[in-house]
């Protein structure tokens, strides 16, 4: 749904900055070795030509042997030691973790969506497929999976982290600039692996505080008659069995928390825009859009579907 494809070469985070330095260094080192080998090759060809035109072959000189030592032992030792040293430096920079995180967020991978739970005093703030963070301030992500192996990657911000059953991995995520970044699941996890994206939005710290305060709050009461009818549809149909809307009496734990659904830009892990059309299509035929998800097809009559979508759109 995001306009641009993510690139790990456009570093906007501390982690991706380390990786970009590593890639740049290896590219320069590899390029220099390539140019050197090419130069030597050209020199050998020219030398052979000169020799041939100079008459019968000379007795073997020591220069060739010297080149074997230089090119076969000394040069690889220098280059590989430099690459190893640089890589060790990158690894230790990752291990250092950078500044102290301002907040801890639990990220739980499900087939095929991401649950995001802010911890501590903000434990009521639960979103799906969307992580908001304050610019320049690290969040500690605690990553785990509810089912199979997944992998969490926001190329513009940090490295990939595998999410393995029975284990918890942590990542200090920092965004240096405000912006919206696309993240992907990068470990094949089944039928809808390709539709398991998410977005990370970096905003100014005061904006983040406002966002977090709103996400921590309960859902607002419906204002209009259509919204009230839609809430009733939600509570009386199968929706409430799987989804939570805090403050509305729905506490299902299977699918994403919908308490502030209307604040999100997309649904179904970046599969559809969070619009009236997107919501209606998704509720009517989730299996047609993303086969294999837990969400069943709904049999709601048209007017009830309209009211339900009106209610969902009011969940700001
Ligand atoms: Cu989750 Cu691929």
Short mmCIF file of C-alpha atoms and ligand atoms in Angstrom, two decimals:
data_model
loop_
_atom_site.label_atom_id
_atom_site.label_comp_id
_atom_site.label_asym_id
_atom_site.label_seq_id
_atom_site.Cartn_x
_atom_site.Cartn_y
_atom_site.Cartn_z
CA UNK A 1 0.00 0.00 0.00
CA UNK A 2 2.96 2.30 0.55
CA UNK A 3 4.03 4.19 -2.52
CA UNK A 4 7.73 3.37 -2.43
CA UNK A 5 9.42 -0.01 -2.18
CA UNK A 6 11.71 -0.28 0.82
CA UNK A 7 15.45 -0.22 0.20
CA UNK A 8 18.15 -1.18 2.66
CA UNK A 9 20.42 1.35 0.92
CA UNK A 10 18.26 4.27 2.04
CA UNK A 11 19.33 4.21 5.66
CA UNK A 12 17.02 6.16 7.97
CA UNK A 13 17.78 4.25 11.15
CA UNK A 14 20.79 3.48 13.35
CA UNK A 15 20.79 -0.22 12.45
CA UNK A 16 20.42 0.29 8.72
CA UNK A 17 23.21 2.93 8.91
CA UNK A 18 25.59 0.26 10.26
CA UNK A 19 24.55 -2.06 7.44
CA UNK A 20 24.94 0.63 4.82
CA UNK A 21 28.51 1.36 6.01
CA UNK A 22 29.24 -2.38 5.85
CA UNK A 23 27.84 -2.69 2.32
CA UNK A 24 29.73 0.42 1.15
CA UNK A 25 33.02 -0.81 2.61
CA UNK A 26 32.67 -4.28 1.08
CA UNK A 27 31.71 -2.77 -2.26
CA UNK A 28 34.77 -0.50 -2.29
CA UNK A 29 37.12 -3.28 -1.12
CA UNK A 30 35.69 -5.74 -3.64
CA UNK A 31 35.82 -3.13 -6.43
CA UNK A 32 39.45 -2.27 -5.67
CA UNK A 33 40.47 -5.94 -5.77
CA UNK A 34 38.57 -6.41 -9.03
CA UNK A 35 40.30 -3.40 -10.62
CA UNK A 36 43.69 -4.62 -9.38
CA UNK A 37 43.17 -8.12 -10.83
CA UNK A 38 42.00 -6.60 -14.10
CA UNK A 39 45.09 -4.33 -14.21
CA UNK A 40 47.45 -7.23 -13.57
CA UNK A 41 45.74 -9.26 -16.28
CA UNK A 42 46.20 -6.46 -18.82
CA UNK A 43 49.83 -6.02 -17.75
CA UNK A 44 50.50 -9.75 -18.25
CA UNK A 45 48.98 -9.73 -21.74
CA UNK A 46 51.03 -6.68 -22.77
CA UNK A 47 54.21 -8.18 -21.32
CA UNK A 48 53.69 -11.46 -23.16
CA UNK A 49 53.17 -9.60 -26.43
CA UNK A 50 56.36 -7.61 -25.92
CA UNK A 51 58.25 -10.78 -25.11
CA UNK A 52 56.98 -12.57 -28.19
CA UNK A 53 58.09 -9.70 -30.43
CA UNK A 54 61.48 -9.61 -28.67
CA UNK A 55 62.44 -13.06 -29.93
CA UNK A 56 63.09 -16.48 -28.26
CA UNK A 57 61.87 -16.97 -24.61
CA UNK A 58 64.15 -15.73 -21.84
CA UNK A 59 65.09 -17.87 -18.83
CA UNK A 60 62.38 -17.65 -16.15
CA UNK A 61 62.84 -14.65 -13.89
CA UNK A 62 62.04 -14.16 -10.24
CA UNK A 63 59.36 -11.52 -10.90
CA UNK A 64 56.66 -14.10 -11.60
CA UNK A 65 57.35 -15.90 -8.32
CA UNK A 66 57.20 -12.64 -6.43
CA UNK A 67 53.76 -11.95 -7.87
CA UNK A 68 52.49 -15.32 -6.69
CA UNK A 69 53.51 -14.42 -3.14
CA UNK A 70 52.07 -10.93 -3.34
CA UNK A 71 48.84 -11.82 -5.09
CA UNK A 72 48.28 -15.22 -3.48
CA UNK A 73 49.26 -14.59 0.12
CA UNK A 74 50.01 -10.99 1.09
CA UNK A 75 47.13 -9.25 -0.66
CA UNK A 76 44.37 -11.67 0.45
CA UNK A 77 45.70 -11.47 4.01
CA UNK A 78 45.47 -7.68 4.00
CA UNK A 79 42.07 -7.50 2.28
CA UNK A 80 40.39 -10.32 4.21
CA UNK A 81 41.72 -9.06 7.54
CA UNK A 82 40.35 -5.59 6.78
CA UNK A 83 36.94 -7.01 5.80
CA UNK A 84 36.86 -9.22 8.88
CA UNK A 85 37.81 -6.30 11.12
CA UNK A 86 35.13 -4.08 9.64
CA UNK A 87 32.48 -6.79 9.97
CA UNK A 88 33.46 -7.45 13.59
CA UNK A 89 33.05 -3.72 14.19
CA UNK A 90 29.56 -3.84 12.65
CA UNK A 91 28.58 -6.85 14.75
CA UNK A 92 29.74 -5.20 17.94
CA UNK A 93 27.84 -2.03 16.99
CA UNK A 94 24.67 -4.12 16.70
CA UNK A 95 25.39 -5.93 19.95
CA UNK A 96 25.93 -2.61 21.74
CA UNK A 97 22.29 -1.76 21.13
CA UNK A 98 22.80 2.02 21.11
CA UNK A 99 20.93 4.36 23.45
CA UNK A 100 18.59 3.19 26.21
CA UNK A 101 15.14 2.43 24.83
CA UNK A 102 12.35 4.78 25.91
CA UNK A 103 9.68 2.09 25.72
CA UNK A 104 9.28 -1.63 25.20
CA UNK A 105 6.94 -3.02 22.59
CA UNK A 106 5.96 -6.62 22.14
CA UNK A 107 5.66 -7.69 18.51
CA UNK A 108 3.93 -11.02 17.98
CA UNK A 109 3.95 -12.68 14.57
CA UNK A 110 0.84 -14.57 13.53
CA UNK A 111 -0.05 -16.23 10.25
CA UNK A 112 -0.34 -13.71 8.60
CA UNK A 113 -0.29 -10.46 10.55
CA UNK A 114 1.68 -8.68 13.25
CA UNK A 115 0.29 -7.90 16.70
CA UNK A 116 1.89 -4.89 18.35
CA UNK A 117 1.50 -4.37 22.11
CA UNK A 118 3.05 -1.41 23.91
CA UNK A 119 4.14 -2.51 27.40
CA UNK A 120 4.41 -0.93 30.84
CA UNK A 121 1.99 1.87 31.59
CA UNK A 122 0.72 1.78 28.00
CA UNK A 123 -0.21 -1.90 27.98
CA UNK A 124 -3.70 -1.13 26.69
CA UNK A 125 -2.25 0.25 23.46
CA UNK A 126 -2.54 -2.66 21.05
CA UNK A 127 -2.38 -2.31 17.28
CA UNK A 128 -1.93 -4.58 14.31
CA UNK A 129 0.47 -4.32 11.39
CA UNK A 130 1.43 -0.85 12.50
CA UNK A 131 4.17 0.37 14.77
CA UNK A 132 4.44 4.03 15.67
CA UNK A 133 7.61 5.38 17.25
CA UNK A 134 9.09 8.75 18.23
CA UNK A 135 11.82 10.07 15.91
CA UNK A 136 15.34 9.63 17.29
CA UNK A 137 14.24 7.60 20.31
CA UNK A 138 14.85 3.85 20.39
CA UNK A 139 12.03 1.43 21.12
CA UNK A 140 12.93 -2.00 22.37
CA UNK A 141 11.03 -4.57 20.33
CA UNK A 142 10.52 -7.96 21.92
CA UNK A 143 9.72 -10.27 19.06
CA UNK A 144 8.03 -13.63 19.33
CA UNK A 145 5.78 -15.84 17.24
CA UNK A 146 2.43 -17.40 17.92
CA UNK A 147 2.88 -20.17 15.36
CA UNK A 148 5.66 -20.81 12.82
CA UNK A 149 8.97 -19.09 12.00
CA UNK A 150 8.60 -15.58 10.61
CA UNK A 151 11.17 -12.81 10.19
CA UNK A 152 10.77 -9.11 10.92
CA UNK A 153 12.46 -6.61 8.60
CA UNK A 154 12.14 -2.88 8.03
CA UNK A 155 14.92 -2.44 5.43
CA UNK A 156 15.24 1.32 5.84
CA UNK A 157 15.57 1.12 9.62
CA UNK A 158 17.35 -2.02 10.75
CA UNK A 159 18.50 -5.56 10.11
CA UNK A 160 16.35 -8.67 9.80
CA UNK A 161 15.38 -10.53 12.93
CA UNK A 162 14.14 -14.12 12.83
CA UNK A 163 11.09 -14.80 14.95
CA UNK A 164 11.34 -18.41 16.10
CA UNK A 165 8.83 -20.48 18.11
CA UNK A 166 9.80 -20.73 21.77
CA UNK A 167 12.31 -17.89 21.56
CA UNK A 168 12.23 -14.16 22.13
CA UNK A 169 14.48 -11.86 20.17
CA UNK A 170 14.97 -8.20 20.80
CA UNK A 171 15.74 -5.30 18.53
CA UNK A 172 16.30 -1.65 19.38
CA UNK A 173 14.51 0.17 16.60
CA UNK A 174 15.37 3.81 15.91
CA UNK A 175 14.18 6.05 13.09
CA UNK A 176 16.34 9.12 12.49
CA UNK A 177 13.76 10.95 10.38
CA UNK A 178 10.00 11.24 10.43
CA UNK A 179 8.36 9.09 7.81
CA UNK A 180 6.48 5.93 7.01
CA UNK A 181 8.48 2.78 6.40
CA UNK A 182 7.32 -0.52 4.98
CA UNK A 183 8.21 -3.70 6.81
CA UNK A 184 7.96 -7.26 5.55
CA UNK A 185 7.92 -10.80 6.81
CA UNK A 186 11.04 -12.26 5.20
CA UNK A 187 10.80 -15.91 6.17
CA UNK A 188 8.43 -18.08 4.19
CA UNK A 189 5.57 -18.84 6.58
CA UNK A 190 2.86 -20.33 4.41
CA UNK A 191 0.26 -19.43 1.85
CA UNK A 192 -0.01 -15.71 2.62
CA UNK A 193 3.63 -15.00 3.47
CA UNK A 194 3.68 -12.33 0.76
CA UNK A 195 0.73 -10.56 2.43
CA UNK A 196 2.33 -10.16 5.81
CA UNK A 197 3.61 -6.63 5.57
CA UNK A 198 3.38 -3.83 8.12
CA UNK A 199 4.24 -0.19 8.43
CA UNK A 200 6.40 1.74 10.83
CA UNK A 201 5.55 5.39 11.26
CA UNK A 202 8.07 7.71 12.88
CA UNK A 203 6.59 10.93 14.25
CA UNK A 204 7.77 13.80 16.47
CA UNK A 205 7.92 12.79 20.18
CA UNK A 206 4.96 14.99 21.20
CA UNK A 207 2.86 13.58 18.35
CA UNK A 208 3.86 10.11 19.49
CA UNK A 209 2.71 10.88 23.05
CA UNK A 210 -0.69 12.03 21.70
CA UNK A 211 -0.99 8.92 19.54
CA UNK A 212 -0.09 6.62 22.42
CA UNK A 213 -2.55 8.33 24.76
CA UNK A 214 -5.34 7.84 22.25
CA UNK A 215 -4.41 4.20 21.57
CA UNK A 216 -4.37 3.51 25.31
CA UNK A 217 -7.93 4.79 25.68
CA UNK A 218 -11.10 2.78 25.20
CA UNK A 219 -13.26 2.90 22.09
CA UNK A 220 -15.64 5.85 21.93
CA UNK A 221 -19.36 5.26 22.22
CA UNK A 222 -21.20 5.36 18.88
CA UNK A 223 -22.62 8.79 17.98
CA UNK A 224 -25.16 8.03 15.30
CA UNK A 225 -27.98 5.54 14.90
CA UNK A 226 -26.08 3.73 12.12
CA UNK A 227 -23.00 3.41 14.32
CA UNK A 228 -25.13 2.05 17.18
CA UNK A 229 -26.71 -0.51 14.86
CA UNK A 230 -23.27 -1.41 13.54
CA UNK A 231 -21.99 -1.98 17.07
CA UNK A 232 -24.92 -4.33 17.71
CA UNK A 233 -24.09 -6.23 14.51
CA UNK A 234 -20.48 -6.53 15.65
CA UNK A 235 -21.44 -7.82 19.12
CA UNK A 236 -24.15 -10.20 17.96
CA UNK A 237 -22.27 -11.76 15.04
CA UNK A 238 -19.09 -13.82 14.99
CA UNK A 239 -16.89 -10.66 14.89
CA UNK A 240 -16.79 -10.29 18.66
CA UNK A 241 -15.70 -13.89 19.15
CA UNK A 242 -12.36 -13.17 17.46
CA UNK A 243 -11.72 -9.42 17.84
CA UNK A 244 -11.33 -7.12 20.82
CA UNK A 245 -12.85 -3.65 21.00
CA UNK A 246 -11.98 -2.32 24.43
CA UNK A 247 -14.90 -0.48 26.00
CA UNK A 248 -17.45 -2.13 23.72
CA UNK A 249 -17.62 -5.53 25.39
CA UNK A 250 -15.78 -7.48 22.70
CA UNK A 251 -12.76 -9.43 23.90
CA UNK A 252 -11.93 -12.00 21.20
CA UNK A 253 -8.26 -12.94 21.00
CA UNK A 254 -7.92 -14.57 17.58
CA UNK A 255 -7.67 -11.57 15.23
CA UNK A 256 -6.36 -8.02 15.51
CA UNK A 257 -7.55 -5.64 18.25
CA UNK A 258 -9.94 -3.22 16.57
CA UNK A 259 -10.33 -0.65 19.38
CA UNK A 260 -8.80 2.13 17.24
CA UNK A 261 -9.08 0.48 13.84
CA UNK A 262 -10.00 3.70 12.04
CA UNK A 263 -6.61 5.26 12.87
CA UNK A 264 -4.81 2.66 10.75
CA UNK A 265 -4.01 3.22 7.10
CA UNK A 266 -4.53 -0.30 5.88
CA UNK A 267 -6.07 -3.62 6.86
CA UNK A 268 -5.17 -7.30 6.53
CA UNK A 269 -1.41 -6.64 6.83
CA UNK A 270 -1.12 -3.98 4.10
CA UNK A 271 -3.39 -5.96 1.78
CA UNK A 272 -6.22 -3.42 1.45
CA UNK A 273 -6.60 0.30 2.18
CA UNK A 274 -8.58 1.05 5.32
CA UNK A 275 -11.49 2.57 3.44
CA UNK A 276 -15.20 1.82 3.29
CA UNK A 277 -14.62 -0.26 0.17
CA UNK A 278 -11.64 -2.07 1.65
CA UNK A 279 -13.49 -2.93 4.86
CA UNK A 280 -16.66 -4.05 3.05
CA UNK A 281 -14.72 -6.24 0.64
CA UNK A 282 -12.65 -7.76 3.42
CA UNK A 283 -15.62 -8.56 5.68
CA UNK A 284 -17.63 -9.99 2.77
CA UNK A 285 -14.94 -12.22 1.34
CA UNK A 286 -11.69 -12.51 3.31
CA UNK A 287 -11.02 -15.95 1.86
CA UNK A 288 -11.26 -14.59 -1.68
CA UNK A 289 -8.77 -11.82 -0.85
CA UNK A 290 -6.36 -13.70 1.42
CA UNK A 291 -7.06 -17.40 1.28
CA UNK A 292 -6.21 -19.36 4.39
CA UNK A 293 -6.67 -16.62 7.02
CA UNK A 294 -8.72 -17.43 10.12
CA UNK A 295 -11.44 -14.94 9.23
CA UNK A 296 -14.54 -16.63 7.80
CA UNK A 297 -16.72 -15.20 5.06
CA UNK A 298 -19.62 -13.21 6.53
CA UNK A 299 -23.22 -13.81 5.55
CA UNK A 300 -24.47 -10.37 6.65
CA UNK A 301 -27.30 -8.72 4.69
CA UNK A 302 -26.25 -5.54 2.86
CA UNK A 303 -27.78 -3.06 5.33
CA UNK A 304 -26.12 -4.74 8.31
CA UNK A 305 -22.78 -4.78 6.51
CA UNK A 306 -23.11 -1.04 5.81
CA UNK A 307 -23.89 -0.32 9.48
CA UNK A 308 -21.02 -2.52 10.62
CA UNK A 309 -18.57 -0.69 8.37
CA UNK A 310 -19.93 2.67 9.57
CA UNK A 311 -19.27 1.57 13.15
CA UNK A 312 -15.75 0.32 12.34
CA UNK A 313 -14.96 3.62 10.64
CA UNK A 314 -15.95 5.47 13.82
CA UNK A 315 -13.31 3.66 15.92
CA UNK A 316 -10.78 6.45 16.06
CU1 LIG B 1 5.37 -14.49 8.16
CU2 LIG B 1 6.44 -14.93 6.15
#
